[in-house]
Amino acid sequence: MVASRAIGSLSRFSAFGIPRSRGYICRNFTRSSALLTRTHVNYGVKGDVAVVRLNSPNSKVNTLNKEIQSEFMEVMNEIWANDQIRSAVLISSKPGCFVAGADINMLAACKTSQEATRVSQDGQRIFEKLEKSTKPIVAAISGSCLGGGLELAISCQYRIATKDRKTVLGVPEVLLGILPGAGGTQRLPKMVGIPAAFDMMLTGRNIRADRAKKMGLVDQLVEPLGPGVKPPEERTIEYLEEVAVMFAKGLADKKITPKRDKGLVEKLTSYAMRIPFVRQQVYKTVEEKVRKQTKGLYPAPLKIIDAVKTGIEQGSDAGYLAESQKFGELAMTKESKALMGLYHGQVLCKKNKFGTPQKEVKQLAVLGAGLMGAGIAQVSVDKGLKTLLKDTTVAGLGRGQQQVFKGLNDKVKKKAVTSFERDSIFSNLIGQLDYKDFEKADMVIEAVFEDLSIKHKVLKEVEAVTPDHCVFASNTSALPIKEIAAVSKRPEKVIGMHYFSPVDKMQLLEIITTETTTRDTTASAVALGLKQGKVIIVVKDGPGFYTTRCLAPMMSEVIRILQEGVGPKKLDSLTTGFGFPVGAATLADEVGVDVAQHVAEDLGKAFGERFGGGNVELLKQMVAKGFLGRKSGKGFYIYQEGSKDKNLNSDMDSIFASLKLPAKPEASSDEDIQYRVVTRFVNEAVLCLQEGILATPEEGDIGAVFGLGFPPCLGGPFRFVDLYSAQKIVDRLRKYEAVYGKQFTPCQLLLDHANSPGKKFYQ
Amino acid sequence: MTSILTYTFKNLPSTSKWALRFCVRPLSCSSQLRAAPAVQTKSKKTLAKPNLRNIVVVDGVRIPFLLSGTSYKDLMPHDLARAALLGLLHRTNVPKEVVDYIIFGTVIQEVKTSNVAREAALGAGFSDKTPAHTVTMACISSNQAMTTAVGLIASGQYDVVLAGGVELMSDVPIRHSRKMRKMMLDLSRAKTLGQRLSLLSKFRLNFLSPELPAVAEFSTSETMGHSADRLAAAFAISRLEQDEYALRSHSLAKKAQDEGLLSDIVPFKVPGKETVSKDNGIRPSSLEQMAKLKPAFIKPYGTVTAANSSFLTDGASAMLIMSEDKALAMGYKPKAYLRDFVYVSQDPKDQLLLGPTYATPKVLEKAGLTMSDIDVFEFHEAFSGQILANFKAMDSDWFAQNYMGRKTKVGALPLEKFNAWGGSLSLGHPFGATGCRLVMTAANRLRKEGGQFGLVAACAAGGQGHGMIVETYPK
């Protein structure tokens, strides 16, 4: 998840607006005079240590916005002016959050890159003052410390963090298409070394407290406490504060030095980094890697490297200047707008707009221990949900149980859970071959074979044993839920829950409601999905729902392109070059050629000519030859166990040859091929909104990006239309329509947008 | 408990000067820690239950508890257990053939004598027709031995059972690594030279790195001292309070030792060494000296140190438990009744050492007693911080309501009745043997101080706990 509103910056503050006459604060004075007027920041004095508390009102998290920063500087100036205070502790009053980042809206308000640069420079100035403070400042970190929050922390003289799972440190700006603009690119390399700093800034990854301690990002850890005479969270923050005050005193008395002992490896690395030649090599390697991975589609990582490089090679003044300028440039890019849009969409799709269900799901049952069923079971038991996993054979069930165990065990290897926790999580899973205990199930998710008659059979069996309130959810990628519900005694309790494979990695869950599905049933399904950690879109029933329906015309075009003689490798490189994380031919192999054939035929029947283009015969022949994709070892490519290299499947040549179509030169340039694939996708997505399958464009974008790998740098089909203009897309479609016909006819809503340029999906 | 393995008392330098200094300012630490006058004897209802046999402790003994690595260091656990059994036989003169059954508690097991009760009994000359078994429940192992005995007698299976406990921390099983063990086992199964050679070729030097007994809670991987430090912090107990409490324990133990109150001790002639007749871990120090110690677990700012934790101890205890009828028929004058008891368990992470808090109200309610009915409290002291945290937890309405499902707090413990002859912090804590010491101290204190009811409570690894009511036998 893009972790937070994180722009690492503060803006204007009046540094000299406070008279220096506040020196009257005496020992044991616990409240500052200005307390009542401040709402975001207050401070008290413990002995000679000022404890500054951050607390954004009416919010679960602290974000660095204008109010907090101006109050913070007011407070800091009082502290610096007060002779009785010798050191300070900076802490959040919110359990689970130190500072989640800068307020993203501050950046959204900027109209030009100059304005954004100023936002960055203001932040830089504040943090410079902190860094140069003669009174030591200890950042006491509990909960998320991200983006601007981390930049704030690393400007302090000392950092103490709570060692719990909620405490994570990181600079996720790159995920929003920007860079850490309040000194992050300059201070981080000095603090953790150049390689580690690049890793943090280029991946945006969250770092847990214990790891942060090893890296030198924090100086001390505080263990979370259990219950005492207060709730654990409350007392833990208090304890963190007590320890931080102790260290602040020690720093002021020079009994503790902020320097830490480096390990041998660290010493060697930092020594090597002093050699200019080595540094140049590091920049070069990182740049190459970034270029290869981003294919030039994401500007932020390269600018981050630039800013770091400038600071190290040309001194900090140049470095800070480069940082703020590049920050300004990045803030104005389409990519950052697209990525921030995705962030907002994701926040939206993590909420249950259907309200709290009447009955919380406490006992879940999953039918079918295949790849999907076991995956669904894994993400459920993981969150402490008791889950029955039913299959028809011992072998099938055993395979599914092993999949869940392996998934959990991989987490042990990554040290995300202990082996003991793994075992107790795994105990939530009960494998069985019969319907025992289904009378206690609050929800049943079926993940049996995609065949309507089998789905009907299990639906009847399940309804015979489950209680009346039990929700029946079908995990299907294309079968209309209405048809599945047709044989139900309780159609109001039937819903679609379309998970994506692999379930434990893919964040999206598409929930499909029919006309008879009640709101409470939907609320229940959304609540469960959220518990499983999913990003959720809720769509109306229809052939292919939303995601599969968008994918189908795109895949149809892909087949046509292959028939026209473009090789799978070339096609893959064109699609990934456009920003798709997985190439189109590879995607077909991953999804499974048989599944693709199924979908293509079903939706082809439902939607007719619009879904034409490529010949389904190609898929049929592949299936006939056993080329089902990765799962059978052969598809467009040949897959070998343990080998990551994949070679083209030369047996495909005869199939391609038999179905060859003449390429149309007027629509076969590389760019044309990319746009033929993308515009069909976009057109179908907009049609889904037009037809009411989708409720909002946000859900359309989230579904496309998180479920189908639509290029994140474009922000999803709707954001893409907004940012690149509907007119241009309509022009493209018209061009291809002229060559290929109806499949490219733009839908009415898209035409409406093209005709009135002011009309946007996102206002 | 096992965590203390790594931190022994030895880094607290002990000099005779300290003891002197202590004498100058005894118990100056805190007024509330001062001992109060002995309680008056009350005559109350007895806790006898209709249709249930009364179960009595005829007597109980222990060999002196010694810092591990001292006089017992060359012995094996069953040697200590045997010494305790022989001491008990000598003290009570019970004929060996009368003993129906023997149960011992132990924690870190010597693999060779995993049923240490049986080995000790055979060595002590008991009939080979007397069965024996060994139980383990961390620091409340001998409590489990006693209550098992109570169960066997109450259900009418037996009349005379010996219960005890033993721990030898001077020697613990250190194993080969799993890889090495696997290779050795495979080697023993290999049939041909070729198979052996191919197995040997897989040997790597790191196979030789040994596996130490777990110093941590298995479920959470947290050492007990670490958990105790967090517990103390959760209840906001300062380092000074902990040091004061530890000093109290050592001072009271010293006083009890000097006044000869620790009458459950039987001397033990250690083969090849001198006769041991006193506990050797009692070392009252000064707060100033104690303040100099560095935290042992949460570094550098924690509050649990070697001086305010119980230390690694070798020792054994044994107790003669009978049905009242049988004891009287044999002409014994029993010391105490063993009455209601409970076992409790809670979160092994954050409430690892709060067993007494949960056990106390439960066992009182079960027995129909209130806190004020109790004349003598004998609690196991794992850490100063743990004892003080239990005090605070019992005295907190918030904790009672949110974690114990009670409407009101359990109440404050009267310190003047609490561990008045020292505790595990000063006397030592051989994990498997402490429970019997607690019960015998309670019984002896009741007789000495003239009370009727004693409450024994202890915490144990795994987040478990135990509480038992001891009723003095009428004179």
PDB file of C-alpha atoms in Angstrom, chain A residues 220-232 235 239 242-243 246-247 418 420, chain B residues 218-219 226 229-231 233-236 298-301 350-351 392 396 398-399 403:
ATOM      1  CA  GLN A 220      17.379   2.983  20.747  1.00  0.00           C
ATOM      2  CA  LEU A 221      14.405   0.663  20.862  1.00  0.00           C
ATOM      3  CA  VAL A 222      11.695   0.564  23.466  1.00  0.00           C
ATOM      4  CA  GLU A 223       9.745  -2.640  23.983  1.00  0.00           C
ATOM      5  CA  PRO A 224       5.966  -2.368  23.838  1.00  0.00           C
ATOM      6  CA  LEU A 225       4.357  -2.943  27.232  1.00  0.00           C
ATOM      7  CA  GLY A 226       1.440  -5.089  28.236  1.00  0.00           C
ATOM      8  CA  PRO A 227      -1.393  -4.061  30.520  1.00  0.00           C
ATOM      9  CA  GLY A 228      -0.547  -2.415  33.811  1.00  0.00           C
ATOM     10  CA  VAL A 229      -2.861   0.008  35.509  1.00  0.00           C
ATOM     11  CA  LYS A 230      -3.622   1.559  32.122  1.00  0.00           C
ATOM     12  CA  PRO A 231      -4.303   0.249  28.609  1.00  0.00           C
ATOM     13  CA  PRO A 232      -1.125  -1.115  27.013  1.00  0.00           C
ATOM     14  CA  ARG A 235       1.273   3.143  28.934  1.00  0.00           C
ATOM     15  CA  TYR A 239       7.056   4.700  28.829  1.00  0.00           C
ATOM     16  CA  GLU A 242       9.973   8.475  30.041  1.00  0.00           C
ATOM     17  CA  VAL A 243      12.837   6.715  28.300  1.00  0.00           C
ATOM     18  CA  MET A 246      16.033  10.065  30.229  1.00  0.00           C
ATOM     19  CA  PHE A 247      18.067  10.053  27.022  1.00  0.00           C
ATOM     20  CA  THR A 418       7.459 -16.358  14.353  1.00  0.00           C
ATOM     21  CA  PHE A 420       5.041 -20.270  16.889  1.00  0.00           C
TER      22      PHE A 420
ATOM     23  CA  PHE B 218       9.087 -20.949  23.684  1.00  0.00           C
ATOM     24  CA  SER B 219       5.918 -19.287  22.467  1.00  0.00           C
ATOM     25  CA  HIS B 226      13.028  -9.258  29.742  1.00  0.00           C
ATOM     26  CA  ASP B 229      11.384  -5.688  33.007  1.00  0.00           C
ATOM     27  CA  ARG B 230       8.489  -4.879  30.704  1.00  0.00           C
ATOM     28  CA  LEU B 231       6.029  -5.879  33.385  1.00  0.00           C
ATOM     29  CA  ALA B 233       7.568  -0.767  33.300  1.00  0.00           C
ATOM     30  CA  ALA B 234       3.920  -1.474  32.526  1.00  0.00           C
ATOM     31  CA  PHE B 235       3.122  -0.955  36.205  1.00  0.00           C
ATOM     32  CA  ALA B 236       5.518   2.004  36.404  1.00  0.00           C
ATOM     33  CA  ILE B 298      16.720  -4.304  28.715  1.00  0.00           C
ATOM     34  CA  LYS B 299      19.877  -2.402  28.074  1.00  0.00           C
ATOM     35  CA  PRO B 300      20.820   0.283  28.749  1.00  0.00           C
ATOM     36  CA  TYR B 301      17.760   1.686  30.498  1.00  0.00           C
ATOM     37  CA  ASP B 350       2.471  -9.493  28.600  1.00  0.00           C
ATOM     38  CA  GLN B 351       1.201 -11.177  31.765  1.00  0.00           C
ATOM     39  CA  LYS B 392      -0.154  -3.095  41.966  1.00  0.00           C
ATOM     40  CA  SER B 396      -5.999  -1.751  40.772  1.00  0.00           C
ATOM     41  CA  TRP B 398      -8.829  -0.854  36.348  1.00  0.00           C
ATOM     42  CA  PHE B 399      -6.845  -4.073  36.048  1.00  0.00           C
ATOM     43  CA  TYR B 403      -8.409  -8.173  32.683  1.00  0.00           C
TER      44      TYR B 403
END
